[in-house]
Short mmCIF file of C-alpha atoms and ligand atoms in Angstrom, two decimals:
data_model
loop_
_atom_site.label_atom_id
_atom_site.label_comp_id
_atom_site.label_asym_id
_atom_site.label_seq_id
_atom_site.Cartn_x
_atom_site.Cartn_y
_atom_site.Cartn_z
CA MET A 2 85.19 -195.77 -5.51
CA GLY A 3 88.25 -193.60 -6.58
CA PRO A 4 91.97 -194.42 -6.06
CA THR A 5 92.07 -192.49 -2.43
CA HIS A 6 89.24 -194.19 -1.15
CA ILE A 7 89.94 -195.40 2.64
CA ARG A 8 87.61 -198.15 3.49
CA ILE A 9 87.14 -198.05 7.05
CA PHE A 10 86.61 -202.04 7.86
CA ASP A 11 84.94 -201.95 11.81
CA THR A 12 85.95 -205.19 13.89
CA THR A 13 84.29 -203.67 17.22
CA LEU A 14 82.37 -207.10 17.68
CA ARG A 15 84.96 -209.41 16.66
CA ASP A 16 88.53 -208.55 17.39
CA GLY A 17 86.68 -205.37 20.37
CA GLU A 18 84.49 -208.31 22.05
CA GLN A 19 87.29 -209.85 22.40
CA SER A 20 88.02 -207.53 25.36
CA PRO A 21 87.62 -207.76 29.15
CA GLY A 22 84.24 -206.80 29.55
CA CYS A 23 83.49 -206.28 26.60
CA SER A 24 81.27 -209.13 25.98
CA MET A 25 77.60 -208.47 24.42
CA ASN A 26 75.07 -210.47 23.67
CA LEU A 27 73.18 -211.16 20.60
CA LYS A 28 70.50 -207.88 20.52
CA GLU A 29 73.03 -205.72 21.73
CA LYS A 30 75.23 -206.88 18.67
CA LEU A 31 72.58 -206.22 16.23
CA ARG A 32 71.86 -202.94 18.00
CA MET A 33 76.00 -202.28 17.32
CA ALA A 34 75.73 -203.63 13.65
CA LEU A 35 72.43 -201.28 12.50
CA GLN A 36 74.38 -198.43 14.42
CA LEU A 37 78.02 -199.07 12.30
CA GLU A 38 75.94 -199.74 8.98
CA ARG A 39 73.85 -195.89 9.96
CA LEU A 40 77.88 -194.66 10.73
CA GLY A 41 78.48 -195.82 6.81
CA VAL A 42 81.14 -198.17 7.72
CA ASP A 43 82.67 -200.58 4.87
CA VAL A 44 82.83 -203.36 6.14
CA VAL A 45 81.15 -204.90 9.66
CA GLU A 46 82.94 -207.51 11.12
CA ALA A 47 80.74 -209.81 13.34
CA GLY A 48 82.53 -212.67 15.08
CA PHE A 49 83.86 -215.67 14.97
CA PRO A 50 81.43 -218.15 13.73
CA VAL A 51 82.87 -221.27 14.97
CA ALA A 52 83.96 -220.52 18.37
CA SER A 53 80.90 -220.57 20.02
CA GLU A 54 77.02 -221.00 19.38
CA GLY A 55 76.62 -217.32 20.11
CA ASP A 56 79.16 -215.79 18.10
CA PHE A 57 77.61 -218.05 15.15
CA GLU A 58 73.70 -216.65 16.24
CA ALA A 59 75.32 -213.41 16.36
CA VAL A 60 77.10 -213.63 12.71
CA GLN A 61 74.04 -214.81 11.12
CA ALA A 62 71.51 -212.64 12.44
CA ILE A 63 73.42 -209.56 11.64
CA ALA A 64 74.09 -211.23 7.91
CA LYS A 65 70.81 -211.29 7.60
CA THR A 66 69.99 -208.00 8.78
CA LEU A 67 72.66 -204.92 7.02
CA ARG A 68 71.58 -203.97 3.86
CA LEU A 69 74.39 -201.66 3.24
CA PRO A 70 77.91 -202.95 4.51
CA ILE A 71 80.03 -206.18 3.92
CA VAL A 72 79.56 -208.09 6.68
CA ALA A 73 82.83 -210.27 7.05
CA GLY A 74 82.85 -213.85 9.37
CA LEU A 75 86.50 -214.91 10.50
CA CYS A 76 87.95 -218.65 10.61
CA ARG A 77 91.12 -220.01 10.19
CA ALA A 78 92.32 -221.05 7.13
CA LEU A 79 90.27 -224.76 8.32
CA PRO A 80 87.75 -226.26 6.31
CA ALA A 81 85.69 -226.26 9.17
CA ASP A 82 85.94 -223.20 10.16
CA ILE A 83 85.14 -221.79 6.63
CA ASP A 84 82.39 -223.91 6.62
CA ARG A 85 80.94 -222.17 9.31
CA ALA A 86 81.72 -219.09 8.72
CA TRP A 87 79.84 -219.54 5.40
CA GLU A 88 77.04 -221.08 6.72
CA ALA A 89 76.51 -217.87 9.33
CA LEU A 90 77.13 -215.63 5.96
CA LYS A 91 75.78 -216.89 3.26
CA ASP A 92 72.50 -215.03 3.37
CA ALA A 93 74.06 -211.96 3.47
CA VAL A 94 73.32 -209.70 1.18
CA HIS A 95 77.47 -209.01 0.87
CA PRO A 96 79.60 -211.96 2.61
CA ARG A 97 83.06 -211.99 3.09
CA ILE A 98 84.81 -214.83 4.64
CA HIS A 99 87.77 -213.85 6.33
CA THR A 100 90.34 -216.44 6.88
CA PHE A 101 93.94 -215.59 8.59
CA LEU A 102 96.92 -218.29 9.26
CA ALA A 103 100.28 -216.69 11.31
CA THR A 104 103.28 -216.11 9.63
CA SER A 105 105.86 -215.52 12.43
CA ASP A 106 107.94 -218.19 12.55
CA ILE A 107 107.73 -217.08 16.51
CA HIS A 108 104.15 -218.25 16.07
CA LEU A 109 104.33 -221.01 13.67
CA GLU A 110 107.40 -222.64 16.04
CA HIS A 111 105.68 -222.20 19.43
CA LYS A 112 101.66 -222.06 18.33
CA LEU A 113 101.06 -224.01 15.68
CA ARG A 114 104.23 -226.43 14.94
CA MET A 115 104.50 -226.12 11.65
CA THR A 116 107.18 -224.61 9.31
CA ARG A 117 107.43 -222.26 7.03
CA SER A 118 105.72 -224.73 4.12
CA GLU A 119 102.89 -225.81 6.07
CA ALA A 120 101.77 -222.99 6.77
CA MET A 121 102.24 -221.69 2.93
CA ALA A 122 100.01 -224.71 1.98
CA MET A 123 97.82 -224.44 4.80
CA ALA A 124 97.41 -220.62 3.62
CA ILE A 125 96.59 -221.35 -0.01
CA ALA A 126 94.00 -224.70 0.59
CA GLY A 127 91.91 -222.14 2.55
CA VAL A 128 91.98 -218.79 0.57
CA HIS A 129 90.76 -221.42 -2.55
CA TYR A 130 88.41 -223.08 -0.23
CA ALA A 131 86.92 -220.19 0.81
CA ARG A 132 86.76 -218.49 -2.78
CA SER A 133 85.04 -222.07 -3.45
CA LEU A 134 82.35 -220.59 -1.72
CA CYS A 135 82.40 -217.17 -0.98
CA SER A 136 83.75 -214.36 -4.58
CA ASP A 137 84.76 -212.15 -1.42
CA VAL A 138 88.10 -213.26 0.85
CA GLU A 139 90.15 -211.54 2.88
CA PHE A 140 93.75 -213.18 4.00
CA SER A 141 95.22 -212.27 7.37
CA ALA A 142 98.47 -213.04 7.84
CA GLU A 143 98.69 -213.07 11.88
CA ASP A 144 101.83 -212.03 13.55
CA ALA A 145 102.74 -209.96 10.09
CA THR A 146 104.77 -207.46 11.67
CA ARG A 147 106.93 -209.99 12.89
CA THR A 148 107.33 -212.11 10.09
CA ASP A 149 109.99 -212.44 7.16
CA PRO A 150 109.40 -209.59 5.01
CA GLU A 151 110.69 -212.59 2.17
CA TYR A 152 108.44 -214.77 3.27
CA LEU A 153 105.54 -212.91 3.85
CA CYS A 154 105.89 -211.70 0.15
CA GLU A 155 105.70 -215.66 -0.95
CA VAL A 156 102.77 -215.84 0.99
CA VAL A 157 100.82 -212.81 -0.49
CA GLU A 158 101.45 -213.71 -3.90
CA ALA A 159 100.26 -217.68 -3.07
CA VAL A 160 97.32 -216.86 -1.60
CA ILE A 161 96.36 -213.35 -4.15
CA ARG A 162 96.97 -216.06 -7.18
CA GLU A 163 93.99 -218.35 -5.18
CA GLY A 164 91.79 -215.84 -5.12
CA ALA A 165 91.97 -213.32 -2.19
CA THR A 166 90.88 -210.17 -2.45
CA THR A 167 91.98 -208.19 0.26
CA ILE A 168 94.89 -208.62 1.86
CA ASN A 169 95.51 -207.47 5.76
CA ILE A 170 98.76 -207.05 7.37
CA PRO A 171 98.25 -207.28 11.06
CA ASP A 172 100.43 -205.70 13.78
CA THR A 173 98.62 -208.66 15.93
CA VAL A 174 100.55 -207.30 18.70
CA GLY A 175 101.65 -203.44 18.57
CA TYR A 176 105.05 -204.25 18.13
CA THR A 177 106.38 -202.04 14.50
CA THR A 178 106.37 -198.34 14.36
CA PRO A 179 105.46 -195.89 11.79
CA ALA A 180 108.42 -195.81 10.00
CA GLU A 181 108.66 -199.81 9.70
CA TYR A 182 105.41 -200.10 9.22
CA SER A 183 105.31 -197.52 6.11
CA HIS A 184 108.06 -199.47 4.69
CA LEU A 185 107.12 -203.13 4.95
CA ILE A 186 103.79 -201.91 2.72
CA CYS A 187 106.12 -200.56 0.25
CA THR A 188 107.45 -203.32 0.08
CA LEU A 189 104.84 -205.28 -0.51
CA MET A 190 103.28 -203.08 -3.62
CA ASP A 191 107.29 -203.18 -5.14
CA THR A 192 107.82 -206.58 -4.41
CA VAL A 193 104.38 -209.00 -4.87
CA PRO A 194 103.83 -209.05 -9.07
CA ASN A 195 99.82 -209.52 -8.26
CA ILE A 196 100.01 -206.95 -5.17
CA GLN A 197 97.45 -204.62 -7.91
CA GLN A 198 94.45 -207.62 -7.97
CA ALA A 199 94.31 -207.48 -4.30
CA ILE A 200 93.27 -204.61 -1.28
CA ILE A 201 95.78 -204.16 1.12
CA SER A 202 94.55 -203.90 4.46
CA VAL A 203 95.94 -202.66 7.87
CA HIS A 204 94.95 -203.98 11.59
CA CYS A 205 97.47 -202.79 14.26
CA HIS A 206 96.70 -203.48 17.78
CA ASN A 207 97.99 -200.30 20.40
CA ASP A 208 100.42 -202.00 22.95
CA LEU A 209 102.40 -199.22 22.07
CA GLY A 210 100.13 -196.50 21.38
CA LEU A 211 100.50 -196.32 18.27
CA ALA A 212 97.92 -198.00 16.92
CA VAL A 213 96.11 -195.04 15.18
CA ALA A 214 100.12 -193.38 13.98
CA ASN A 215 100.84 -197.01 12.25
CA SER A 216 97.25 -197.01 10.59
CA LEU A 217 98.39 -193.55 9.37
CA ALA A 218 101.12 -194.45 7.46
CA ALA A 219 100.23 -197.50 6.37
CA ILE A 220 97.75 -195.91 4.28
CA GLU A 221 100.25 -192.89 3.12
CA ALA A 222 102.44 -195.87 2.02
CA GLY A 223 99.79 -198.18 -0.41
CA ALA A 224 96.63 -199.23 2.25
CA ARG A 225 93.10 -198.63 1.39
CA GLN A 226 91.77 -200.45 4.24
CA VAL A 227 91.48 -200.01 7.91
CA GLU A 228 90.39 -202.34 10.59
CA CYS A 229 89.46 -200.16 13.68
CA THR A 230 87.25 -200.30 16.66
CA VAL A 231 85.00 -197.65 18.25
CA ASN A 232 86.41 -196.45 20.81
CA GLY A 233 89.78 -197.90 20.50
CA ILE A 234 88.51 -201.35 22.75
CA GLY A 235 89.97 -204.88 21.56
CA GLU A 236 92.55 -207.43 23.43
CA ARG A 237 94.85 -205.89 25.68
CA ALA A 238 95.68 -202.13 24.48
CA GLY A 239 93.10 -202.34 22.19
CA ASN A 240 92.41 -201.93 18.79
CA ALA A 241 93.25 -198.50 16.54
CA ALA A 242 90.42 -196.12 16.84
CA LEU A 243 87.88 -195.93 14.18
CA GLU A 244 86.77 -192.18 15.22
CA GLU A 245 91.03 -190.62 15.86
CA ILE A 246 91.38 -192.75 11.85
CA VAL A 247 88.04 -190.82 10.34
CA MET A 248 88.69 -187.43 12.39
CA ALA A 249 92.69 -187.35 11.54
CA LEU A 250 91.66 -187.63 8.05
CA LYS A 251 89.03 -185.65 7.43
CA VAL A 252 90.89 -183.31 9.40
CA ARG A 253 94.76 -183.01 8.26
CA GLN A 254 93.21 -183.25 4.39
CA ASP A 255 95.91 -181.08 3.08
CA ARG A 256 98.73 -183.40 4.52
CA LEU A 257 96.19 -186.81 4.67
CA PRO A 258 93.61 -185.76 0.65
CA TYR A 259 91.77 -189.53 1.88
CA SER A 260 88.03 -190.44 1.32
CA THR A 261 85.70 -192.30 4.11
CA GLY A 262 82.25 -193.29 3.89
CA ILE A 263 82.21 -192.61 7.52
CA HIS A 264 79.13 -190.08 8.26
CA SER A 265 80.91 -188.64 11.39
CA PRO A 266 77.83 -186.58 13.06
CA GLU A 267 77.29 -190.21 13.75
CA ILE A 268 80.78 -190.87 16.11
CA SER A 269 79.51 -189.77 19.11
CA ARG A 270 76.26 -192.29 18.59
CA SER A 271 78.14 -195.13 17.94
CA SER A 272 81.12 -194.41 20.90
CA GLN A 273 78.16 -194.15 23.32
CA LEU A 274 75.99 -196.60 22.09
CA LEU A 275 78.85 -199.12 22.53
CA ALA A 276 80.05 -197.98 26.58
CA ASN A 277 76.51 -198.16 27.23
CA ILE A 278 76.05 -202.07 25.99
CA THR A 279 79.49 -202.99 27.88
CA GLY A 280 79.13 -200.52 30.54
CA VAL A 281 83.32 -199.57 29.34
CA HIS A 282 83.18 -195.72 29.00
CA PRO A 283 86.15 -194.24 27.52
CA GLN A 284 88.68 -192.43 29.96
CA PRO A 285 87.60 -188.84 29.32
CA ASN A 286 90.46 -186.74 27.54
CA LYS A 287 90.15 -190.25 24.64
CA ALA A 288 90.59 -188.11 21.66
CA ILE A 289 87.30 -187.66 20.20
CA VAL A 290 84.95 -189.64 22.01
CA GLY A 291 86.38 -188.61 25.31
CA LYS A 292 83.68 -186.11 27.62
CA ASN A 293 86.60 -183.66 27.71
CA ALA A 294 87.59 -184.10 24.54
CA PHE A 295 85.67 -180.64 23.98
CA ALA A 296 85.91 -179.20 26.78
CA HIS A 297 87.48 -176.04 27.68
CA GLU A 298 88.85 -175.48 31.20
CA SER A 299 91.08 -172.68 31.45
CA GLY A 300 91.12 -169.48 31.56
CA ILE A 301 92.77 -168.40 28.41
CA HIS A 302 91.87 -170.99 26.18
CA GLN A 303 87.86 -170.18 26.51
CA HIS A 304 88.68 -166.47 26.40
CA GLY A 305 89.69 -166.94 23.25
CA VAL A 306 87.03 -170.13 22.26
CA LEU A 307 84.42 -167.41 22.93
CA ARG A 308 86.74 -164.58 19.68
CA ASN A 309 86.68 -167.65 18.06
CA ARG A 310 86.59 -171.32 18.53
CA ALA A 311 89.30 -171.89 15.37
CA THR A 312 91.95 -170.75 18.62
CA TYR A 313 91.74 -173.79 20.55
CA GLU A 314 89.00 -176.17 18.04
CA ILE A 315 90.70 -178.41 15.00
CA MET A 316 87.06 -179.47 14.94
CA THR A 317 83.78 -179.05 16.15
CA PRO A 318 81.93 -180.41 18.58
CA GLU A 319 78.86 -180.30 15.78
CA SER A 320 81.19 -181.92 13.28
CA VAL A 321 81.05 -185.92 15.38
CA GLY A 322 77.89 -185.19 16.92
CA VAL A 323 78.77 -183.85 19.82
CA LYS A 324 75.72 -182.08 21.06
CA VAL A 325 75.68 -178.91 23.68
CA GLN A 326 73.84 -180.28 25.77
CA HIS A 327 70.07 -178.57 25.84
CA ILE A 328 66.34 -178.61 27.55
CA VAL A 329 64.29 -180.34 24.87
CA LEU A 330 61.46 -181.71 26.74
CA GLY A 331 59.34 -180.55 30.19
CA LYS A 332 57.01 -182.26 32.40
CA HIS A 333 53.78 -181.23 29.72
CA SER A 334 54.99 -182.46 26.81
CA GLY A 335 53.16 -185.37 25.34
CA ARG A 336 53.57 -188.76 23.35
CA ALA A 337 53.97 -187.51 19.85
CA ALA A 338 56.40 -184.80 21.09
CA LEU A 339 58.70 -187.26 22.55
CA ALA A 340 57.58 -189.23 19.65
CA GLN A 341 59.18 -186.54 17.47
CA ARG A 342 62.30 -186.24 20.14
CA PHE A 343 63.12 -189.60 19.59
CA SER A 344 63.14 -189.69 15.87
CA GLU A 345 65.67 -186.57 15.62
CA MET A 346 67.63 -188.04 18.42
CA GLY A 347 67.63 -191.19 15.49
CA TYR A 348 65.15 -193.95 17.31
CA GLU A 349 62.21 -194.94 15.52
CA LEU A 350 59.74 -196.06 18.32
CA ALA A 351 56.93 -198.74 17.84
CA LYS A 352 54.02 -197.61 19.98
CA PRO A 353 54.73 -200.41 23.04
CA GLU A 354 58.37 -198.92 23.70
CA LEU A 355 57.19 -195.65 23.13
CA GLU A 356 54.70 -196.54 25.43
CA LYS A 357 56.78 -197.66 27.51
CA ALA A 358 59.47 -194.90 27.54
CA TYR A 359 56.32 -192.41 28.16
CA LYS A 360 56.05 -193.39 31.63
CA LEU A 361 59.53 -193.02 32.87
CA PHE A 362 60.14 -189.71 30.88
CA THR A 363 56.96 -188.99 32.92
CA LYS A 364 58.23 -190.26 36.37
CA LEU A 365 61.43 -188.17 35.98
CA CYS A 366 59.24 -185.33 35.48
CA ASP A 367 58.05 -185.43 38.03
CA VAL A 368 61.77 -185.65 40.10
CA LYS A 369 63.42 -183.65 36.92
CA LYS A 370 63.21 -179.58 36.80
CA GLU A 371 65.00 -180.26 33.26
CA VAL A 372 65.26 -182.98 30.81
CA PHE A 373 68.65 -183.21 28.76
CA GLU A 374 68.80 -185.20 25.77
CA GLU A 375 71.81 -187.33 27.89
CA ASP A 376 68.77 -187.79 30.33
CA LEU A 377 65.95 -188.66 27.22
CA THR A 378 68.84 -191.21 25.91
CA ALA A 379 69.45 -192.89 29.09
CA ILE A 380 65.57 -193.75 29.78
CA LEU A 381 65.22 -194.91 26.67
CA ARG A 382 67.69 -197.51 26.86
CA ASP A 383 66.82 -198.57 30.39
CA GLY A 384 63.38 -198.53 28.97
CA LEU A 385 63.95 -201.25 26.28
CA SER A 386 65.42 -203.65 28.13
CA ASP A 387 64.77 -207.00 26.13
CA ILE A 388 64.72 -209.03 29.39
CA PRO A 389 61.07 -210.55 30.70
CA GLU A 390 60.47 -209.50 34.28
CA ALA A 391 60.18 -212.10 36.05
CA TRP A 392 60.36 -209.54 38.92
CA LYS A 393 59.51 -205.88 39.18
CA LEU A 394 60.77 -203.15 41.82
CA ARG A 395 57.77 -201.08 43.49
CA LEU A 396 60.24 -199.82 46.55
CA ALA A 397 63.60 -199.91 48.00
CA GLN A 398 64.46 -198.31 50.97
CA VAL A 399 67.81 -197.78 52.87
CA THR A 400 69.20 -197.02 56.50
CA ALA A 401 72.62 -195.99 55.83
CA GLY A 402 75.14 -194.22 57.63
CA THR A 403 79.23 -194.19 58.82
CA GLN A 404 78.14 -196.67 61.68
CA GLY A 405 76.52 -200.04 61.77
CA TYR A 406 75.38 -202.48 58.58
CA SER A 407 72.96 -200.93 56.31
CA HIS A 408 69.35 -202.14 55.86
CA ALA A 409 67.28 -202.62 53.22
CA LEU A 410 63.56 -202.83 52.38
CA VAL A 411 62.52 -203.88 49.42
CA SER A 412 58.61 -205.07 47.61
CA LEU A 413 58.85 -206.86 44.75
CA LYS A 414 56.23 -207.92 42.52
CA PRO A 415 56.26 -210.92 40.50
CA HIS A 416 54.87 -212.16 37.75
CA SER A 417 51.76 -212.30 37.61
CA GLU A 418 48.11 -211.13 35.87
CA ASN A 419 47.31 -210.04 39.64
CA GLU A 420 48.37 -206.12 39.61
CA GLU A 421 48.08 -206.29 43.12
CA GLU A 422 50.11 -208.83 44.21
CA GLU A 423 53.75 -207.56 46.12
CA GLN A 424 56.09 -209.26 48.36
CA SER A 425 58.87 -207.37 51.12
CA GLY A 426 61.35 -208.35 52.64
CA THR A 427 64.36 -207.26 54.50
CA GLY A 428 68.22 -207.55 54.42
CA HIS A 429 71.42 -206.09 55.86
CA GLY A 430 74.89 -205.49 55.27
CA ASP A 431 77.83 -203.46 55.44
CA GLY A 432 76.54 -201.17 52.95
CA PRO A 433 72.85 -199.47 51.17
CA VAL A 434 73.84 -202.28 47.99
CA ALA A 435 74.75 -205.62 50.11
CA ALA A 436 71.90 -204.79 51.92
CA LEU A 437 69.69 -204.07 48.73
CA VAL A 438 71.15 -207.27 47.55
CA ASP A 439 70.52 -209.20 50.70
CA ALA A 440 66.69 -208.33 50.38
CA ILE A 441 66.20 -209.10 47.16
CA ALA A 442 67.89 -212.83 47.04
CA GLY A 443 65.63 -213.12 49.45
CA LEU A 444 62.83 -212.53 47.99
CA THR A 445 63.43 -213.57 45.08
CA GLY A 446 65.99 -217.01 45.39
CA VAL A 447 68.77 -216.19 43.45
CA ARG A 448 72.18 -214.80 45.04
CA GLY A 449 74.65 -213.85 43.82
CA GLU A 450 77.54 -212.11 44.27
CA VAL A 451 78.27 -208.31 42.64
CA LEU A 452 81.74 -208.37 40.98
CA ASP A 453 81.30 -204.99 40.30
CA PHE A 454 79.06 -201.46 40.38
CA GLN A 455 79.24 -198.09 38.06
CA VAL A 456 77.31 -195.05 38.68
CA ARG A 457 77.61 -192.89 36.02
CA ALA A 458 75.47 -188.88 35.79
CA VAL A 459 74.26 -189.02 32.55
CA SER A 460 73.77 -185.11 32.33
CA GLN A 461 74.33 -181.86 34.57
CA GLY A 462 73.04 -181.01 38.09
CA SER A 463 72.71 -183.12 41.44
CA ASP A 464 69.64 -184.09 39.69
CA ALA A 465 71.05 -185.55 36.65
CA VAL A 466 70.02 -189.55 35.65
CA GLY A 467 73.13 -191.61 36.96
CA GLU A 468 73.28 -194.85 34.61
CA VAL A 469 73.71 -197.63 37.12
CA PHE A 470 76.44 -200.63 36.01
CA MET A 471 76.85 -204.03 37.59
CA LYS A 472 78.14 -207.45 37.20
CA VAL A 473 77.12 -209.94 39.08
CA GLU A 474 77.97 -213.92 39.83
CA ILE A 475 75.07 -216.26 39.60
CA ASP A 476 75.45 -219.87 39.54
CA GLY A 477 78.80 -219.36 38.20
CA CYS A 478 77.83 -216.94 35.77
CA ILE A 479 78.89 -213.17 35.17
CA LEU A 480 75.57 -210.66 34.09
CA THR A 481 75.64 -207.28 34.05
CA GLY A 482 72.42 -206.11 34.66
CA LYS A 483 72.20 -202.12 34.37
CA ALA A 484 69.21 -199.25 35.02
CA ALA A 485 69.10 -195.84 35.09
CA SER A 486 67.32 -193.35 37.21
CA THR A 487 67.64 -189.55 39.55
CA ASP A 488 67.58 -192.28 42.85
CA ILE A 489 71.12 -194.42 42.78
CA ILE A 490 69.14 -196.39 45.36
CA GLU A 491 66.81 -197.34 43.39
CA GLY A 492 68.83 -197.81 40.05
CA ALA A 493 71.53 -200.18 42.03
CA ALA A 494 67.88 -202.18 42.95
CA ARG A 495 67.27 -201.93 39.31
CA ALA A 496 69.70 -202.95 38.24
CA TYR A 497 70.76 -206.37 40.44
CA LEU A 498 67.37 -207.26 39.69
CA TYR A 499 67.59 -206.66 35.74
CA ALA A 500 70.86 -209.50 36.41
CA VAL A 501 68.04 -211.30 38.83
CA ASN A 502 65.67 -211.68 35.60
CA LYS A 503 68.81 -212.77 32.98
CA ALA A 504 69.29 -215.30 35.65
CA LEU A 505 65.80 -216.61 36.04
CA HIS A 506 65.24 -216.31 31.93
CA THR A 507 68.25 -218.29 31.03
CA GLN A 508 67.09 -220.93 33.65
CA GLN A 509 63.84 -220.62 31.73
CA LEU A 510 65.49 -221.38 28.39
CA LYS A 511 67.20 -224.10 29.85
CA ALA A 512 64.41 -226.04 31.38
CA VAL A 513 63.23 -225.74 27.52
CA TYR A 514 66.04 -226.65 25.67
CA VAL A 515 67.11 -229.14 27.46
O1 KIV B 605 95.29 -209.10 15.49
C1 KIV B 605 94.78 -209.38 14.94
O2 KIV B 605 95.97 -210.49 13.85
C2 KIV B 605 94.11 -210.78 14.47
C3 KIV B 605 93.53 -211.31 12.99
C4 KIV B 605 92.49 -212.50 13.30
C5 KIV B 605 93.17 -210.12 11.96
O3 KIV B 605 92.87 -209.60 15.16
ZN1 ZN B 606 93.47 -207.69 16.30
#
């Protein structure tokens, strides 16, 4: 790696996952991690192993699966935390222990109730112990931008002496400004005698909307690793957005002559995968990955773009993997054509997955004239659900209107050998979704409260596939349900049923393990 190479450290699965509504289960994290590998990130921060059993298992699974990137696990500078992180990471091809400790007086006094010298000793001991387990150790001085710079330099020098290979200078609360941050990085470069033995990393939160600008300023000052998340998800206002940093470096090579290992045409797919897993979609005007990022609305702009795209486009949609929608397949396409198309979109399907996807595809062709790539991706995501279906939807019918209650008739097939077995029931409520939920609860015996309900058209036209996303509280647990369908009533019923099946599956697992 040359002196101008910038390492991209992705923390979508750790800092990003900490943001409200963005939690993911193990399979979802693994799928996202594989996409990050394909995107070409240098480091995947997979989680915080000591935080929960689920986090531990996810870090372990990711560590065992990824081949190319470094896999990092976060831990406080405590022996038990470090041990847990190492236990999860030790099978990785390239493991990294990422240990952190706050260094600002406000954190030391009010959160850790520690003196500066106690924190110094703890940081030294933590890094020393982590290095005895793993040759790649990152140390983060939490709240570095509100830390006394002189003390920060002392801590950095000490942990490099103990063997830290990367030093992270987080702007934990999104407080700094580009010039101030740049100055801090320069101070570290000029003052810490052994600084050349480590890579300086930056990690910016977006509370003042400056996370990307601050990260770029730090790169210009000498930082060679940037910590960021896909779609900029993260605590509070989020973290620096990976796609914005990468494309700023790519598009403004004249001012920012740095390289990354990111394969930018994978950006759009990474963004969409994350949004579909979490149900949190970037706002339409979000740079690079928003729905409108490449849309030209005004007549003057459209005219200019038609003559020469460069009049109003500083990068092509293709450079970030955004494709102009086109018809891909029709009613008469067979399994081979479908498999080929999925493969072009980057999904290699095993036989049973292809079979499932093909069934959904033919159903879709019956109701939709044109099938777009987005429709296919949506049915694929729907078809690859990994939750066993204790109940399957056979029929959902709703009568609803502006006056009075809505009524639903639902038929479900319970999991059994008998293909013909079916149970039907009715329900009512103050809207179509409430009526469906009431009917499904009557049949399955699982009653949940819908906390969030979203429908999103994935392609164009009134017959577009709609993705339905639901958050449901069942027995004190918040579960997400999702489904894709051209019919929102069917989609809503299936999304709710997905959450019910998840709840039943969890109950079953508990019965086995408890
Ligand atoms: O924002 C922060 O300081 C962090 C550290 C744990 C790296 O996320
Ligand atoms: Zn953070």
